[in-house]
JSON list of C-alpha atoms in Angstrom, two decimals:
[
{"chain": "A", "resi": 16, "resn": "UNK", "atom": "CA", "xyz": [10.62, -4.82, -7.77]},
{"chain": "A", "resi": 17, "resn": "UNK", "atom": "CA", "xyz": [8.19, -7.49, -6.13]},
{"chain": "A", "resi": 18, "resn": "UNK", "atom": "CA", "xyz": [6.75, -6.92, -3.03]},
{"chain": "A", "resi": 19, "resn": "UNK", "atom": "CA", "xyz": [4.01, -9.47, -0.94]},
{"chain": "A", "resi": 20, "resn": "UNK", "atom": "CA", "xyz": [1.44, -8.44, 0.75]},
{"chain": "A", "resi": 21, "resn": "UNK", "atom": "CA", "xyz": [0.98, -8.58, 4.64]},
{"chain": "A", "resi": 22, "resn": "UNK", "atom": "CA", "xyz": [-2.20, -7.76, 6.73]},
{"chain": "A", "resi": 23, "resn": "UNK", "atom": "CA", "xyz": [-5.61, -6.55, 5.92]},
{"chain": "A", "resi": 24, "resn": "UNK", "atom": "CA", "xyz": [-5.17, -2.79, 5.86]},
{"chain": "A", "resi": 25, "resn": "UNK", "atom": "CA", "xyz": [-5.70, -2.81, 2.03]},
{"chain": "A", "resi": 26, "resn": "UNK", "atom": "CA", "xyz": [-8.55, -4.88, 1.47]},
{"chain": "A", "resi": 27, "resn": "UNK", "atom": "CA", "xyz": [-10.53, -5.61, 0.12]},
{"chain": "A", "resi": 28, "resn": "UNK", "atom": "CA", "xyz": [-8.64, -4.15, -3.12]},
{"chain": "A", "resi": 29, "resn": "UNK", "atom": "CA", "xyz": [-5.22, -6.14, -1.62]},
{"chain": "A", "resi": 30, "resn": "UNK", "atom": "CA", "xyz": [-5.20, -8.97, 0.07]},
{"chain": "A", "resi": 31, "resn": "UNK", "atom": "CA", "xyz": [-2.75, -10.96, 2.32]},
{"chain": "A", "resi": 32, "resn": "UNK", "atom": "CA", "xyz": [-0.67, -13.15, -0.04]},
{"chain": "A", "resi": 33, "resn": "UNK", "atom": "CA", "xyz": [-0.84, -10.88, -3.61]},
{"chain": "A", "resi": 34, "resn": "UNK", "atom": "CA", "xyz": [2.29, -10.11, -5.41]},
{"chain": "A", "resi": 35, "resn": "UNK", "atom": "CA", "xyz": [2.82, -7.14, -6.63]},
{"chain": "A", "resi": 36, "resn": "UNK", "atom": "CA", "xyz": [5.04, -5.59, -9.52]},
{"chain": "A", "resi": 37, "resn": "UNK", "atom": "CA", "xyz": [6.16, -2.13, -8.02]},
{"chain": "A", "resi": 38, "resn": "UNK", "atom": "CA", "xyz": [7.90, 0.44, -10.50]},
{"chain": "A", "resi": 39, "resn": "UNK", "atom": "CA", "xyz": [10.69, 1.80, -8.41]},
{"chain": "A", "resi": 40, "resn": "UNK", "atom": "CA", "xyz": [11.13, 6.16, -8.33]},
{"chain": "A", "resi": 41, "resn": "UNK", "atom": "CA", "xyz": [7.73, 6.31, -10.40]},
{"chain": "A", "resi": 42, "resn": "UNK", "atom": "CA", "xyz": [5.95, 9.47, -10.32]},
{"chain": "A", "resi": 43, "resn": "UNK", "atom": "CA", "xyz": [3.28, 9.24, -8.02]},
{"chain": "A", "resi": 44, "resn": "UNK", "atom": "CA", "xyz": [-0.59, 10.58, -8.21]},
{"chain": "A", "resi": 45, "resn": "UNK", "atom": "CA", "xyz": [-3.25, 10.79, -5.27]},
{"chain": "A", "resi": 46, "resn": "UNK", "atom": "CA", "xyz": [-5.27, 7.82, -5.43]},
{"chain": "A", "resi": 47, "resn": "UNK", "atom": "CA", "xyz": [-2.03, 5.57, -6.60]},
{"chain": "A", "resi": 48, "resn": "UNK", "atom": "CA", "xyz": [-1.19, 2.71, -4.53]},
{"chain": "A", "resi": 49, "resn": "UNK", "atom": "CA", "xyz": [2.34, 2.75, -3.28]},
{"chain": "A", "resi": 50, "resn": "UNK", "atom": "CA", "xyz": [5.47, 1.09, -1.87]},
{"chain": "A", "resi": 51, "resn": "UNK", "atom": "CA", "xyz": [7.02, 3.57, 1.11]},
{"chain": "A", "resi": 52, "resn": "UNK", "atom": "CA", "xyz": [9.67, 2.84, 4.03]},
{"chain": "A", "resi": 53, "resn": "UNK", "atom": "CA", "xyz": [7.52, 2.58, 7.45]},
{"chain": "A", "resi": 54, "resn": "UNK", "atom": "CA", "xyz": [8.85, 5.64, 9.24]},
{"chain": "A", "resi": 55, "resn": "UNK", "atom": "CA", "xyz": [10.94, 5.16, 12.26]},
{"chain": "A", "resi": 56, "resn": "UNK", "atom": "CA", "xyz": [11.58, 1.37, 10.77]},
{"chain": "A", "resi": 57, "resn": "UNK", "atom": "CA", "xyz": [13.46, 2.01, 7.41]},
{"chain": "A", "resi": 58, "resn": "UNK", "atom": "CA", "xyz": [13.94, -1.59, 6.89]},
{"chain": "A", "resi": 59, "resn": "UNK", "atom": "CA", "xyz": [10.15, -2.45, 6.88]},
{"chain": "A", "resi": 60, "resn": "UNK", "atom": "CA", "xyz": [7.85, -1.62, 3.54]},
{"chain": "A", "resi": 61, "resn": "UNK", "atom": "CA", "xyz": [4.51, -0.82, 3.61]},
{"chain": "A", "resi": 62, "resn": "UNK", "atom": "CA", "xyz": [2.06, -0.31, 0.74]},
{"chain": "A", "resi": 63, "resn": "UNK", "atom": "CA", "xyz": [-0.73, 2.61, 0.91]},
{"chain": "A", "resi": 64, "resn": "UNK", "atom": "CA", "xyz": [-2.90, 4.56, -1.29]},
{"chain": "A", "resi": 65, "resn": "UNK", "atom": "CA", "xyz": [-0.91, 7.88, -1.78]},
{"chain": "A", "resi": 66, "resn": "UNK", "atom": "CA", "xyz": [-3.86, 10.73, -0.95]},
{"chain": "A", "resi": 67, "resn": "UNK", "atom": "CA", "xyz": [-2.00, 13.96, -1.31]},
{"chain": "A", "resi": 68, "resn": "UNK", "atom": "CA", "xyz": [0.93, 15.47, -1.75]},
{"chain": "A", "resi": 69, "resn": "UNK", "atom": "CA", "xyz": [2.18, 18.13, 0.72]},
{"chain": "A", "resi": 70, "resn": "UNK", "atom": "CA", "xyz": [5.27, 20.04, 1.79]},
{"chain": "A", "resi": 71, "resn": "UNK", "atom": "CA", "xyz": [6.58, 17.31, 3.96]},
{"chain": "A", "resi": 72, "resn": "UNK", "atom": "CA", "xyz": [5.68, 14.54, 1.87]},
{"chain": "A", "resi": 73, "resn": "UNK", "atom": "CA", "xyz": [2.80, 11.84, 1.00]},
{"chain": "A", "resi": 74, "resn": "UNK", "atom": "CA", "xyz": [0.12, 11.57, 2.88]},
{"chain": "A", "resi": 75, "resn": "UNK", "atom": "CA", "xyz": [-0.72, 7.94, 2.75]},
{"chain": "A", "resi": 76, "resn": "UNK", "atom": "CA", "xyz": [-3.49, 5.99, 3.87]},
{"chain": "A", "resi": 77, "resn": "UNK", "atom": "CA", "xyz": [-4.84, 2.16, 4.29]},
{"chain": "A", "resi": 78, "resn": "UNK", "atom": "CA", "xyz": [-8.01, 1.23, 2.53]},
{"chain": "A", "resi": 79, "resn": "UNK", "atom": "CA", "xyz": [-9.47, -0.47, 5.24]},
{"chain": "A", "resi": 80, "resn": "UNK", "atom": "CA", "xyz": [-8.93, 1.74, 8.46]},
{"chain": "A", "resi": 81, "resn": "UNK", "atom": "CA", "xyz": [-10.51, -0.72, 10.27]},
{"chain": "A", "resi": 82, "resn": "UNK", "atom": "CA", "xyz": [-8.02, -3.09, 9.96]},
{"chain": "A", "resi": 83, "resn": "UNK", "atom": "CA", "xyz": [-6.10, -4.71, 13.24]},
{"chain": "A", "resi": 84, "resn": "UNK", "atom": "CA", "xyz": [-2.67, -3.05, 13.39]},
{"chain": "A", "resi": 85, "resn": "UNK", "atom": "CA", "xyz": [-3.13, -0.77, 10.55]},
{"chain": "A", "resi": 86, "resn": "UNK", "atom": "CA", "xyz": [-0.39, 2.46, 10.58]},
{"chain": "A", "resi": 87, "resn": "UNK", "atom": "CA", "xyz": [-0.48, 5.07, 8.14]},
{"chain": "A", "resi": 88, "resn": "UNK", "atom": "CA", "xyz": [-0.32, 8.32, 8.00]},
{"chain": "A", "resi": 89, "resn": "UNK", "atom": "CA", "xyz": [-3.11, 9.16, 10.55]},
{"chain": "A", "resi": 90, "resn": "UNK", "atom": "CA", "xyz": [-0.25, 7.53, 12.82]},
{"chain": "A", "resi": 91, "resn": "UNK", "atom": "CA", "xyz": [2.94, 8.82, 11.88]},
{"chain": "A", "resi": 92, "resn": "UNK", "atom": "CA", "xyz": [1.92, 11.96, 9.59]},
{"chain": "A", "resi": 93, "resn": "UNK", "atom": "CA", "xyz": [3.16, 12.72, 6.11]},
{"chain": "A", "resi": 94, "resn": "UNK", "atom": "CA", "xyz": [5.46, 10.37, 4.49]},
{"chain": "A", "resi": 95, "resn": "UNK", "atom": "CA", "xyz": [8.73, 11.44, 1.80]},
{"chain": "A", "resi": 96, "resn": "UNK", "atom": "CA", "xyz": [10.58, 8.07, 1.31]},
{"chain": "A", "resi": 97, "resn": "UNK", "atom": "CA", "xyz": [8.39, 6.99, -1.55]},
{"chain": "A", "resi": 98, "resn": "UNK", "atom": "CA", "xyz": [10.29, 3.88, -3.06]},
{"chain": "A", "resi": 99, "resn": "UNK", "atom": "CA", "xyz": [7.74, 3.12, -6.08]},
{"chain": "A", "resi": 100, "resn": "UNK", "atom": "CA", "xyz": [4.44, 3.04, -7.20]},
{"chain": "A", "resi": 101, "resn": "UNK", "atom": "CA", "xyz": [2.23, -0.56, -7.62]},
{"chain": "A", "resi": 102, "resn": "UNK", "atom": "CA", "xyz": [1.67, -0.86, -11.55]},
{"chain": "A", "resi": 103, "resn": "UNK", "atom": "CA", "xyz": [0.49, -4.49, -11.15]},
{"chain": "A", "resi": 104, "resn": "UNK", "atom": "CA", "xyz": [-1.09, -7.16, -8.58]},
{"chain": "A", "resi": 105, "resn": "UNK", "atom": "CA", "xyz": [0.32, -9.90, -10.67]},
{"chain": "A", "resi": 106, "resn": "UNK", "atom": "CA", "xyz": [-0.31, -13.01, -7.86]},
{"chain": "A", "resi": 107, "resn": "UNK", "atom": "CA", "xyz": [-2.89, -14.68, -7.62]},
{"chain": "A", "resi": 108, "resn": "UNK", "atom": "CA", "xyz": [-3.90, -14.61, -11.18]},
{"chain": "A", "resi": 109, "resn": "UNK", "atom": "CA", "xyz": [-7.87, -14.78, -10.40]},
{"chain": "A", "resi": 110, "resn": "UNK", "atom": "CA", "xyz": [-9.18, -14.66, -6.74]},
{"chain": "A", "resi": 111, "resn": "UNK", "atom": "CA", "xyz": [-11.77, -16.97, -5.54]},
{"chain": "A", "resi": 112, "resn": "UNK", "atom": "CA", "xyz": [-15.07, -15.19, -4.46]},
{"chain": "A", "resi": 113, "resn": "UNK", "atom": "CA", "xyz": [-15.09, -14.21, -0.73]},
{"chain": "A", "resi": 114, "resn": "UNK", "atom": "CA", "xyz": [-18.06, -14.74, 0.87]},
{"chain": "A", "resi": 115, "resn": "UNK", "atom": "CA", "xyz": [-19.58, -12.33, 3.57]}
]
């Protein structure tokens, strides 16, 4: 499946506007980036580095937990609807240098 990025909770390793290929029921690893269902809103995706697995579920995490608006699992605890794993940022190609 495909899934865009939204907000800066990821960066600077994701950024708003990448596509990404996501490999649906994929076993998962800590450290893998993944595509979960936002508990307590089913209908809205959100993509996280997986950090460990426990008996409830993933516990997943942004990279930048600085970000404005950021939820992960330091919000709403471990995580078990899992829908894939990111194999690929496939959009944009090559990313223009950000300056500080």
């Amino acid at each position: 499946m495909r899934v865009r990025v939204e907000g800066d909770s990821m960066r600077p390793g994701l950024m708003p506007g990448d596509w990404l290929l996501v490999r649906r029921g994929a076993t998962v690893h800590p450290g893998d980036l993944v595509v979960a269902r936002l508990p307590g809103d089913p209908g809205r995706l959100i993509v996280k580095r997986a950090q460990w697995h426990g008996r409830d579920g993933w516990w997943l995490e942004s990279d930048n937990q600085r970000a404005s608006g950021r939820r992960d699992s330091w919000d709403f605890g471990p995580v078990s609807d899992i829908v894939g794993r990111v194999v690929l940022r496939y959009w944009p190609l090559m990313r223009r240098r950000q300056e500080p």
